[in-house]
mmCIF file of C-alpha atoms in Angstrom:
data_model
loop_
_atom_site.group_PDB
_atom_site.id
_atom_site.type_symbol
_atom_site.label_atom_id
_atom_site.label_comp_id
_atom_site.label_asym_id
_atom_site.label_seq_id
_atom_site.Cartn_x
_atom_site.Cartn_y
_atom_site.Cartn_z
ATOM 1 C CA MET A 604 -9.854 -14.232 -10.512
ATOM 2 C CA VAL A 605 -11.460 -16.338 -7.787
ATOM 3 C CA ASN A 606 -14.368 -18.621 -8.561
ATOM 4 C CA LYS A 607 -15.985 -18.984 -5.154
ATOM 5 C CA ILE A 608 -15.655 -17.099 -1.863
ATOM 6 C CA SER A 609 -16.658 -17.393 1.757
ATOM 7 C CA ILE A 610 -17.377 -14.134 3.588
ATOM 8 C CA LEU A 611 -16.849 -14.019 7.338
ATOM 9 C CA GLY A 612 -18.900 -11.015 8.450
ATOM 10 C CA SER A 613 -21.150 -10.514 5.427
ATOM 11 C CA THR A 614 -23.546 -8.082 7.139
ATOM 12 C CA GLY A 615 -20.877 -5.554 8.137
ATOM 13 C CA SER A 616 -19.446 -2.694 6.102
ATOM 14 C CA ILE A 617 -16.767 -4.724 4.278
ATOM 15 C CA GLY A 618 -19.038 -7.735 3.888
ATOM 16 C CA THR A 619 -21.884 -5.809 2.262
ATOM 17 C CA GLN A 620 -19.470 -4.012 -0.071
ATOM 18 C CA THR A 621 -17.925 -7.357 -1.020
ATOM 19 C CA LEU A 622 -21.371 -8.503 -2.084
ATOM 20 C CA GLU A 623 -21.731 -5.321 -4.152
ATOM 21 C CA VAL A 624 -18.666 -6.462 -6.101
ATOM 22 C CA VAL A 625 -20.193 -9.932 -6.502
ATOM 23 C CA ARG A 626 -23.337 -8.345 -7.955
ATOM 24 C CA GLU A 627 -21.187 -6.712 -10.630
ATOM 25 C CA TYR A 628 -19.309 -9.949 -11.337
ATOM 26 C CA PRO A 629 -21.756 -12.844 -10.864
ATOM 27 C CA GLN A 630 -19.089 -15.299 -12.048
ATOM 28 C CA ILE A 631 -17.826 -14.972 -8.455
ATOM 29 C CA LYS A 632 -19.972 -17.393 -6.477
ATOM 30 C CA VAL A 633 -20.635 -17.265 -2.730
ATOM 31 C CA ALA A 634 -20.092 -20.507 -0.819
ATOM 32 C CA ALA A 635 -20.739 -19.258 2.726
ATOM 33 C CA ILE A 636 -21.688 -16.118 4.625
ATOM 34 C CA THR A 637 -21.658 -15.383 8.348
ATOM 35 C CA ALA A 638 -22.909 -12.783 10.805
ATOM 36 C CA ASN A 639 -22.936 -12.171 14.518
ATOM 37 C CA SER A 640 -26.672 -11.616 14.988
ATOM 38 C CA ASN A 641 -28.174 -9.598 12.094
ATOM 39 C CA ILE A 642 -30.349 -12.393 10.711
ATOM 40 C CA LYS A 643 -32.716 -10.044 8.867
ATOM 41 C CA LEU A 644 -29.966 -8.915 6.495
ATOM 42 C CA LEU A 645 -28.349 -12.359 6.510
ATOM 43 C CA GLU A 646 -31.600 -13.952 5.336
ATOM 44 C CA ALA A 647 -31.883 -11.443 2.484
ATOM 45 C CA GLN A 648 -28.275 -12.143 1.465
ATOM 46 C CA ALA A 649 -28.860 -15.904 1.619
ATOM 47 C CA ARG A 650 -31.885 -15.658 -0.650
ATOM 48 C CA GLU A 651 -30.078 -13.425 -3.151
ATOM 49 C CA PHE A 652 -26.717 -15.235 -3.363
ATOM 50 C CA SER A 653 -27.765 -18.832 -2.517
ATOM 51 C CA PRO A 654 -24.712 -19.869 -0.477
ATOM 52 C CA GLU A 655 -24.352 -23.473 0.619
ATOM 53 C CA LEU A 656 -23.799 -22.421 4.223
ATOM 54 C CA VAL A 657 -24.947 -19.577 6.478
ATOM 55 C CA CYS A 658 -23.528 -19.213 9.975
ATOM 56 C CA VAL A 659 -24.663 -17.105 12.929
ATOM 57 C CA MET A 660 -22.512 -16.637 16.019
ATOM 58 C CA ASP A 661 -25.610 -16.191 18.217
ATOM 59 C CA GLU A 662 -27.067 -19.706 18.676
ATOM 60 C CA LYS A 663 -30.581 -18.455 19.381
ATOM 61 C CA LYS A 664 -30.557 -16.267 16.267
ATOM 62 C CA ALA A 665 -29.229 -19.226 14.264
ATOM 63 C CA ASN A 666 -32.293 -21.256 15.260
ATOM 64 C CA GLU A 667 -34.558 -18.394 14.167
ATOM 65 C CA LEU A 668 -32.790 -18.162 10.821
ATOM 66 C CA ARG A 669 -32.967 -21.933 10.313
ATOM 67 C CA ILE A 670 -36.756 -21.662 10.446
ATOM 68 C CA LYS A 671 -36.841 -18.621 8.143
ATOM 69 C CA LEU A 672 -34.717 -20.397 5.519
ATOM 70 C CA SER A 673 -36.468 -23.769 5.823
ATOM 71 C CA ASP A 674 -37.907 -23.323 2.318
ATOM 72 C CA THR A 675 -34.385 -23.198 0.827
ATOM 73 C CA ARG A 676 -31.471 -25.620 0.504
ATOM 74 C CA VAL A 677 -29.216 -23.372 2.591
ATOM 75 C CA LYS A 678 -27.633 -25.048 5.624
ATOM 76 C CA VAL A 679 -27.622 -22.924 8.788
ATOM 77 C CA LEU A 680 -25.112 -23.401 11.618
ATOM 78 C CA GLY A 681 -24.760 -21.516 14.902
ATOM 79 C CA GLY A 682 -22.071 -20.732 17.449
ATOM 80 C CA ARG A 683 -18.436 -19.694 17.302
ATOM 81 C CA GLU A 684 -17.275 -22.972 15.759
ATOM 82 C CA SER A 685 -19.594 -22.350 12.804
ATOM 83 C CA LEU A 686 -17.225 -19.569 11.750
ATOM 84 C CA ILE A 687 -14.540 -22.200 11.183
ATOM 85 C CA ALA A 688 -16.976 -24.285 9.126
ATOM 86 C CA ALA A 689 -17.541 -21.282 6.869
ATOM 87 C CA ALA A 690 -13.812 -20.565 6.679
ATOM 88 C CA THR A 691 -12.955 -24.115 5.609
ATOM 89 C CA ILE A 692 -15.923 -24.925 3.378
ATOM 90 C CA PRO A 693 -14.868 -27.116 0.432
ATOM 91 C CA GLY A 694 -14.875 -25.445 -2.978
ATOM 92 C CA ALA A 695 -14.162 -21.888 -1.839
ATOM 93 C CA ASP A 696 -10.962 -20.436 -3.285
ATOM 94 C CA THR A 697 -10.772 -17.379 -1.039
ATOM 95 C CA VAL A 698 -12.036 -16.418 2.411
ATOM 96 C CA VAL A 699 -12.882 -12.751 2.938
ATOM 97 C CA THR A 700 -12.205 -12.137 6.634
ATOM 98 C CA ALA A 701 -14.456 -9.171 7.364
ATOM 99 C CA VAL A 702 -15.304 -9.889 11.003
ATOM 100 C CA VAL A 703 -14.200 -7.304 13.541
ATOM 101 C CA GLY A 704 -11.791 -8.167 16.328
ATOM 102 C CA ILE A 705 -9.764 -11.126 17.513
ATOM 103 C CA SER A 706 -12.608 -13.529 16.642
ATOM 104 C CA GLY A 707 -11.115 -13.654 13.141
ATOM 105 C CA LEU A 708 -7.817 -15.221 14.251
ATOM 106 C CA ARG A 709 -8.690 -18.899 14.598
ATOM 107 C CA PRO A 710 -10.970 -19.075 11.510
ATOM 108 C CA THR A 711 -8.232 -17.443 9.421
ATOM 109 C CA ILE A 712 -5.672 -19.978 10.641
ATOM 110 C CA GLU A 713 -8.000 -22.859 9.823
ATOM 111 C CA ALA A 714 -8.782 -21.391 6.396
ATOM 112 C CA ILE A 715 -5.062 -21.258 5.623
ATOM 113 C CA ARG A 716 -4.654 -24.870 6.731
ATOM 114 C CA ALA A 717 -7.508 -25.735 4.370
ATOM 115 C CA GLY A 718 -5.555 -24.136 1.509
ATOM 116 C CA LYS A 719 -7.704 -21.016 1.113
ATOM 117 C CA ASN A 720 -6.320 -17.675 -0.002
ATOM 118 C CA ILE A 721 -7.178 -14.900 2.475
ATOM 119 C CA ALA A 722 -8.648 -11.553 1.460
ATOM 120 C CA LEU A 723 -7.708 -9.920 4.743
ATOM 121 C CA ALA A 724 -9.976 -7.206 6.111
ATOM 122 C CA ASN A 725 -9.586 -8.344 9.733
ATOM 123 C CA LYS A 726 -6.401 -6.540 10.772
ATOM 124 C CA GLU A 727 -6.562 -7.988 14.297
ATOM 125 C CA THR A 728 -5.597 -11.382 12.861
ATOM 126 C CA LEU A 729 -2.105 -10.131 11.996
ATOM 127 C CA VAL A 730 -1.876 -7.765 14.958
ATOM 128 C CA THR A 731 -2.356 -10.587 17.457
ATOM 129 C CA GLY A 732 -1.053 -13.585 15.536
ATOM 130 C CA GLY A 733 1.088 -12.250 12.712
ATOM 131 C CA HIS A 734 4.016 -14.501 13.610
ATOM 132 C CA ILE A 735 1.740 -17.539 13.287
ATOM 133 C CA VAL A 736 -0.370 -16.515 10.283
ATOM 134 C CA THR A 737 2.489 -15.432 8.025
ATOM 135 C CA ARG A 738 4.424 -18.625 8.768
ATOM 136 C CA LEU A 739 1.404 -20.792 7.967
ATOM 137 C CA ALA A 740 0.661 -18.859 4.769
ATOM 138 C CA LYS A 741 4.164 -19.696 3.518
ATOM 139 C CA GLU A 742 3.919 -23.294 4.696
ATOM 140 C CA TYR A 743 0.591 -23.903 2.915
ATOM 141 C CA GLY A 744 1.396 -21.742 -0.121
ATOM 142 C CA VAL A 745 -1.604 -19.422 0.167
ATOM 143 C CA LYS A 746 -1.868 -15.708 -0.561
ATOM 144 C CA LEU A 747 -2.570 -13.007 2.018
ATOM 145 C CA LEU A 748 -4.306 -10.328 -0.063
ATOM 146 C CA PRO A 749 -4.904 -7.067 1.856
ATOM 147 C CA VAL A 750 -8.348 -5.480 1.752
ATOM 148 C CA ASP A 751 -7.671 -2.422 3.941
ATOM 149 C CA SER A 752 -7.355 0.490 1.501
ATOM 150 C CA GLU A 753 -3.944 1.477 2.872
ATOM 151 C CA HIS A 754 -2.447 -2.010 2.718
ATOM 152 C CA SER A 755 -3.942 -2.654 -0.695
ATOM 153 C CA ALA A 756 -2.299 0.586 -1.850
ATOM 154 C CA ILE A 757 1.068 -0.583 -0.505
ATOM 155 C CA PHE A 758 0.590 -3.996 -2.126
ATOM 156 C CA GLN A 759 -0.228 -2.370 -5.466
ATOM 157 C CA SER A 760 2.669 0.070 -5.214
ATOM 158 C CA LEU A 761 5.171 -2.666 -4.401
ATOM 159 C CA ALA A 762 4.284 -4.930 -7.324
ATOM 160 C CA GLY A 763 6.385 -7.659 -5.698
ATOM 161 C CA ARG A 764 9.506 -5.547 -5.071
ATOM 162 C CA ASN A 765 9.533 -6.061 -1.286
ATOM 163 C CA LYS A 766 13.321 -6.354 -1.030
ATOM 164 C CA GLU A 767 13.816 -2.787 -2.290
ATOM 165 C CA ILE A 768 11.685 -1.007 0.336
ATOM 166 C CA LYS A 769 13.259 1.919 2.161
ATOM 167 C CA ARG A 770 10.108 2.735 4.096
ATOM 168 C CA ILE A 771 6.339 2.589 3.900
ATOM 169 C CA ILE A 772 4.239 5.758 4.011
ATOM 170 C CA LEU A 773 0.921 4.889 5.644
ATOM 171 C CA THR A 774 -1.766 7.547 5.306
ATOM 172 C CA ALA A 775 -4.474 8.393 7.845
ATOM 173 C CA SER A 776 -7.578 10.543 7.395
ATOM 174 C CA GLY A 777 -7.143 11.686 10.999
ATOM 175 C CA GLY A 778 -10.692 10.716 11.944
ATOM 176 C CA ALA A 779 -13.443 12.910 13.291
ATOM 177 C CA PHE A 780 -11.248 15.028 15.589
ATOM 178 C CA VAL A 781 -8.163 15.808 13.548
ATOM 179 C CA GLY A 782 -6.679 19.112 14.745
ATOM 180 C CA LYS A 783 -8.273 18.858 18.213
ATOM 181 C CA LYS A 784 -6.326 18.878 21.495
ATOM 182 C CA ARG A 785 -7.065 16.862 24.646
ATOM 183 C CA ALA A 786 -8.916 19.791 26.216
ATOM 184 C CA ASP A 787 -11.304 19.727 23.226
ATOM 185 C CA LEU A 788 -12.092 16.021 23.686
ATOM 186 C CA ILE A 789 -13.239 15.888 27.307
ATOM 187 C CA ASP A 790 -16.973 15.690 26.584
ATOM 188 C CA ILE A 791 -16.953 13.698 23.344
ATOM 189 C CA THR A 792 -19.966 11.404 22.910
ATOM 190 C CA PRO A 793 -20.182 8.227 20.782
ATOM 191 C CA GLU A 794 -22.408 10.102 18.330
ATOM 192 C CA LYS A 795 -19.692 12.673 17.676
ATOM 193 C CA ALA A 796 -16.960 10.052 17.426
ATOM 194 C CA LEU A 797 -18.923 8.069 14.829
ATOM 195 C CA LYS A 798 -18.650 10.795 12.180
ATOM 196 C CA ASN A 799 -15.725 9.943 9.925
ATOM 197 C CA PRO A 800 -15.239 12.658 7.281
ATOM 198 C CA ASN A 801 -14.363 10.341 4.374
ATOM 199 C CA TRP A 802 -15.051 6.673 4.989
ATOM 200 C CA ASP A 803 -18.193 4.617 5.560
ATOM 201 C CA MET A 804 -17.044 2.086 8.167
ATOM 202 C CA GLY A 805 -18.516 0.122 11.029
ATOM 203 C CA ALA A 806 -18.834 1.718 14.471
ATOM 204 C CA LYS A 807 -15.768 0.056 16.038
ATOM 205 C CA VAL A 808 -13.422 0.976 13.178
ATOM 206 C CA THR A 809 -14.798 4.543 13.062
ATOM 207 C CA ILE A 810 -14.108 5.065 16.775
ATOM 208 C CA ASP A 811 -10.643 3.558 16.333
ATOM 209 C CA SER A 812 -9.997 5.897 13.410
ATOM 210 C CA SER A 813 -10.766 8.902 15.595
ATOM 211 C CA THR A 814 -8.312 7.817 18.343
ATOM 212 C CA LEU A 815 -5.612 6.721 15.840
ATOM 213 C CA VAL A 816 -5.856 3.219 17.332
ATOM 214 C CA ASN A 817 -6.883 1.985 13.890
ATOM 215 C CA LYS A 818 -3.747 3.446 12.362
ATOM 216 C CA GLY A 819 -1.675 1.827 15.079
ATOM 217 C CA LEU A 820 -3.235 -1.540 14.279
ATOM 218 C CA GLU A 821 -2.466 -0.919 10.611
ATOM 219 C CA VAL A 822 1.197 -0.215 11.400
ATOM 220 C CA ILE A 823 1.492 -3.632 13.070
ATOM 221 C CA GLU A 824 -0.452 -5.268 10.224
ATOM 222 C CA ALA A 825 1.893 -3.698 7.652
ATOM 223 C CA LYS A 826 4.904 -5.020 9.577
ATOM 224 C CA TRP A 827 3.702 -8.586 9.023
ATOM 225 C CA LEU A 828 2.257 -8.200 5.538
ATOM 226 C CA PHE A 829 5.344 -6.611 4.027
ATOM 227 C CA GLY A 830 8.186 -7.688 6.325
ATOM 228 C CA VAL A 831 9.076 -4.134 7.351
ATOM 229 C CA GLU A 832 9.986 -3.138 10.889
ATOM 230 C CA VAL A 833 7.767 -0.613 12.691
ATOM 231 C CA ASP A 834 10.364 2.183 12.561
ATOM 232 C CA ARG A 835 10.367 2.004 8.748
ATOM 233 C CA ILE A 836 6.622 2.723 8.609
ATOM 234 C CA LYS A 837 5.790 6.433 8.627
ATOM 235 C CA VAL A 838 2.232 7.570 9.358
ATOM 236 C CA VAL A 839 1.118 10.731 7.550
ATOM 237 C CA VAL A 840 -2.229 12.488 8.032
ATOM 238 C CA HIS A 841 -3.833 12.998 4.637
ATOM 239 C CA ARG A 842 -7.298 14.418 5.172
ATOM 240 C CA GLN A 843 -8.602 13.940 1.643
ATOM 241 C CA SER A 844 -8.101 10.134 1.658
ATOM 242 C CA VAL A 845 -7.142 10.152 -2.012
ATOM 243 C CA LEU A 846 -3.543 8.937 -1.761
ATOM 244 C CA HIS A 847 -4.168 5.682 0.050
ATOM 245 C CA SER A 848 -0.535 4.916 0.933
ATOM 246 C CA ALA A 849 2.883 4.815 -0.714
ATOM 247 C CA VAL A 850 6.214 3.025 -0.793
ATOM 248 C CA GLU A 851 9.578 4.776 -0.767
ATOM 249 C CA PHE A 852 12.229 2.607 -2.405
ATOM 250 C CA VAL A 853 15.968 2.477 -1.748
ATOM 251 C CA ASP A 854 16.625 4.881 -4.640
ATOM 252 C CA ASN A 855 14.243 7.403 -2.971
ATOM 253 C CA ALA A 856 11.563 6.954 -5.640
ATOM 254 C CA VAL A 857 8.077 7.061 -4.105
ATOM 255 C CA ILE A 858 5.273 5.108 -5.740
ATOM 256 C CA ALA A 859 1.743 5.621 -4.476
ATOM 257 C CA GLN A 860 -1.752 4.408 -5.270
ATOM 258 C CA LEU A 861 -4.487 7.036 -5.575
ATOM 259 C CA GLY A 862 -8.219 6.607 -5.923
ATOM 260 C CA ALA A 863 -11.578 7.828 -4.699
ATOM 261 C CA PRO A 864 -12.361 6.928 -1.049
ATOM 262 C CA ASP A 865 -14.234 3.735 -1.978
ATOM 263 C CA MET A 866 -13.617 0.389 -0.261
ATOM 264 C CA ARG A 867 -15.001 -1.527 -3.223
ATOM 265 C CA LEU A 868 -11.752 -0.907 -5.101
ATOM 266 C CA PRO A 869 -9.399 -2.767 -2.698
ATOM 267 C CA ILE A 870 -12.045 -5.454 -2.159
ATOM 268 C CA GLN A 871 -12.421 -6.049 -5.881
ATOM 269 C CA TYR A 872 -8.663 -6.060 -6.447
ATOM 270 C CA ALA A 873 -8.216 -8.726 -3.755
ATOM 271 C CA LEU A 874 -10.871 -10.880 -5.465
ATOM 272 C CA THR A 875 -9.617 -10.383 -9.029
ATOM 273 C CA TYR A 876 -5.838 -10.170 -8.432
ATOM 274 C CA PRO A 877 -3.678 -9.988 -10.499
ATOM 275 C CA ASP A 878 -6.296 -8.720 -12.985
ATOM 276 C CA ARG A 879 -8.001 -5.333 -12.914
ATOM 277 C CA LEU A 880 -11.649 -5.255 -13.938
ATOM 278 C CA PRO A 881 -13.883 -2.234 -14.635
ATOM 279 C CA MET A 882 -15.711 -0.556 -11.761
ATOM 280 C CA ARG A 883 -18.555 1.926 -11.924
ATOM 281 C CA ASP A 884 -19.094 5.215 -10.080
ATOM 282 C CA ASN A 885 -15.709 5.624 -8.385
ATOM 283 C CA GLU A 886 -13.658 7.690 -10.822
ATOM 284 C CA LEU A 887 -11.123 10.045 -9.241
ATOM 285 C CA ASP A 888 -11.252 13.670 -10.423
ATOM 286 C CA LEU A 889 -8.067 15.330 -9.153
ATOM 287 C CA ILE A 890 -9.217 18.705 -10.454
ATOM 288 C CA GLN A 891 -12.186 18.505 -8.092
ATOM 289 C CA TYR A 892 -9.815 18.145 -5.118
ATOM 290 C CA GLY A 893 -7.474 20.913 -6.270
ATOM 291 C CA SER A 894 -4.807 20.118 -3.676
ATOM 292 C CA LEU A 895 -3.762 17.236 -1.470
ATOM 293 C CA THR A 896 -2.311 17.929 1.988
ATOM 294 C CA PHE A 897 -0.038 15.928 4.287
ATOM 295 C CA GLU A 898 0.682 16.497 7.993
ATOM 296 C CA GLU A 899 2.444 14.853 10.925
ATOM 297 C CA PRO A 900 0.030 13.045 13.277
ATOM 298 C CA ASP A 901 -0.485 14.647 16.689
ATOM 299 C CA THR A 902 0.784 11.841 18.891
ATOM 300 C CA ASP A 903 0.625 13.969 22.047
ATOM 301 C CA THR A 904 -3.162 14.180 21.802
ATOM 302 C CA PHE A 905 -3.668 10.831 20.064
ATOM 303 C CA TYR A 906 -0.943 8.857 21.783
ATOM 304 C CA ALA A 907 -2.504 5.485 20.994
ATOM 305 C CA LEU A 908 -0.413 5.477 17.821
ATOM 306 C CA GLU A 909 2.798 5.520 19.863
ATOM 307 C CA LEU A 910 1.449 2.759 22.118
ATOM 308 C CA ALA A 911 0.801 0.633 19.040
ATOM 309 C CA LYS A 912 4.297 1.255 17.679
ATOM 310 C CA HIS A 913 5.763 0.213 21.012
ATOM 311 C CA ALA A 914 3.663 -2.964 20.951
ATOM 312 C CA GLY A 915 4.741 -3.642 17.374
ATOM 313 C CA ARG A 916 8.422 -3.253 18.239
ATOM 314 C CA GLU A 917 8.214 -5.478 21.313
ATOM 315 C CA GLY A 918 6.015 -8.136 19.726
ATOM 316 C CA GLY A 919 4.978 -11.190 21.707
ATOM 317 C CA LEU A 920 1.684 -10.745 23.551
ATOM 318 C CA LEU A 921 1.879 -6.954 23.711
ATOM 319 C CA PRO A 922 0.060 -6.322 20.385
ATOM 320 C CA THR A 923 -2.740 -8.594 21.638
ATOM 321 C CA ILE A 924 -2.963 -6.578 24.856
ATOM 322 C CA PHE A 925 -3.122 -3.357 22.843
ATOM 323 C CA ASN A 926 -5.864 -4.705 20.597
ATOM 324 C CA SER A 927 -7.967 -6.412 23.245
ATOM 325 C CA ALA A 928 -7.775 -3.471 25.652
ATOM 326 C CA ASP A 929 -9.022 -1.236 22.860
ATOM 327 C CA GLU A 930 -11.945 -3.561 22.084
ATOM 328 C CA VAL A 931 -12.948 -3.483 25.754
ATOM 329 C CA ALA A 932 -12.449 0.279 26.040
ATOM 330 C CA VAL A 933 -14.504 1.065 22.933
ATOM 331 C CA GLU A 934 -17.342 -1.127 24.172
ATOM 332 C CA LYS A 935 -17.281 0.645 27.546
ATOM 333 C CA PHE A 936 -17.217 4.035 25.787
ATOM 334 C CA MET A 937 -20.204 3.107 23.616
ATOM 335 C CA LYS A 938 -22.115 2.086 26.751
ATOM 336 C CA GLY A 939 -21.265 5.351 28.536
ATOM 337 C CA LYS A 940 -18.997 3.615 31.061
ATOM 338 C CA LEU A 941 -15.768 5.263 29.909
ATOM 339 C CA SER A 942 -14.868 8.705 28.586
ATOM 340 C CA TYR A 943 -13.492 9.213 25.106
ATOM 341 C CA LEU A 944 -10.046 10.126 26.433
ATOM 342 C CA GLY A 945 -10.303 7.124 28.737
ATOM 343 C CA ILE A 946 -10.073 4.751 25.754
ATOM 344 C CA THR A 947 -6.360 5.320 25.195
ATOM 345 C CA ASP A 948 -5.673 5.686 28.913
ATOM 346 C CA PHE A 949 -7.239 2.260 29.500
ATOM 347 C CA ILE A 950 -5.072 0.697 26.773
ATOM 348 C CA ALA A 951 -1.930 2.169 28.348
ATOM 349 C CA GLU A 952 -2.899 0.857 31.794
ATOM 350 C CA GLU A 953 -3.489 -2.677 30.499
ATOM 351 C CA MET A 954 -0.231 -2.700 28.546
ATOM 352 C CA ASN A 955 1.654 -1.716 31.706
ATOM 353 C CA LYS A 956 0.034 -4.506 33.742
ATOM 354 C CA PHE A 957 0.821 -7.474 31.539
ATOM 355 C CA LYS A 958 4.069 -9.423 31.484
ATOM 356 C CA ASN A 959 4.997 -9.956 27.849
ATOM 357 C CA VAL A 960 5.403 -13.449 26.395
ATOM 358 C CA PRO A 961 7.560 -13.945 23.282
ATOM 359 C CA ASN A 962 6.166 -16.016 20.377
ATOM 360 C CA PRO A 963 2.830 -16.774 22.056
ATOM 361 C CA THR A 964 0.682 -19.687 20.930
ATOM 362 C CA VAL A 965 -2.908 -19.188 19.753
ATOM 363 C CA ASP A 966 -4.141 -20.436 23.140
ATOM 364 C CA GLU A 967 -1.921 -17.919 24.958
ATOM 365 C CA ILE A 968 -3.187 -15.117 22.715
ATOM 366 C CA LEU A 969 -6.833 -16.012 23.308
ATOM 367 C CA SER A 970 -6.222 -16.467 27.052
ATOM 368 C CA ALA A 971 -4.728 -12.967 27.341
ATOM 369 C CA ASP A 972 -7.662 -11.580 25.369
ATOM 370 C CA ALA A 973 -10.163 -13.341 27.650
ATOM 371 C CA GLU A 974 -8.434 -11.985 30.773
ATOM 372 C CA ILE A 975 -8.718 -8.400 29.558
ATOM 373 C CA ARG A 976 -12.391 -8.900 28.689
ATOM 374 C CA THR A 977 -13.178 -9.493 32.337
ATOM 375 C CA HIS A 978 -13.040 -5.691 32.662
ATOM 376 C CA ILE A 979 -16.184 -5.187 30.558
#
């Protein structure tokens, strides 16, 4: 069990649920917390958990928070580099990477170099820089502990038997529009797309869940976490979100992890691994569900999943292009500048434009990301 953590993105969905776990187990101390701009919640968290360091990406908001917390001993930093300060803070055993997007890549790399274990909730880190991050984790002897419910389920099902994998079965809720065809999605608004049937997630992840982009990102993440090629990862739509994912072994045995749709479980397991500690209010009653269903994903309507698989097979810069184009497209959609169906179309267009680069450096990854962001 970890003694002290740093949370990158403490005001988001994963970050706030991580702090719920800390409330239950106060022996886990908080060394640092960060946010993009939500200083009202960040101030409340700072006063409750007394971290040594609080960081705000928005410099102006950081100055405001510095004044608000002037009666405390909490140090406040601002700007993008402050995220690295939080990721490398001395004394923290584990960094919970709960920021959304490619902004988590460099802080995660620096945390690994500082010898921190990574509770990984920022899938974009492995999507864009998996070849770098996994190599560094081995070099520095740190653990990559998955926080996504699906990857945590795979991790739990494997129990260290990675060499005996036949394939991974990665489940998807299907998002808000499961069963719909393209003709049904022409006039979709952000409000409609933000209604996930099972999970309480941030806006970006909820939109990505509805387009199956999120599942595509998870396929690439699983490739790096578990050393399994994309074509040995099967996506299955499981609307109840009870079976979180499974592993099929070489003898055709399938071992799965089941549980209530509650992100606190994978978060807590990442913080307490290899121990399991009690948790309240998330018991699974299979009788209540009655039956569990499994379907093939509709990749004609939601073809982003196939784009992601292609990017995962090719590697190089292509997964970065897939991810960054999606971040831009979702932002445009939320601002009313792009249709819902246009999200995946935009990703496909950007992937076709770029010349791939094998084994890109961090600078090359961030440069490609910056180029795509000029379209916002």
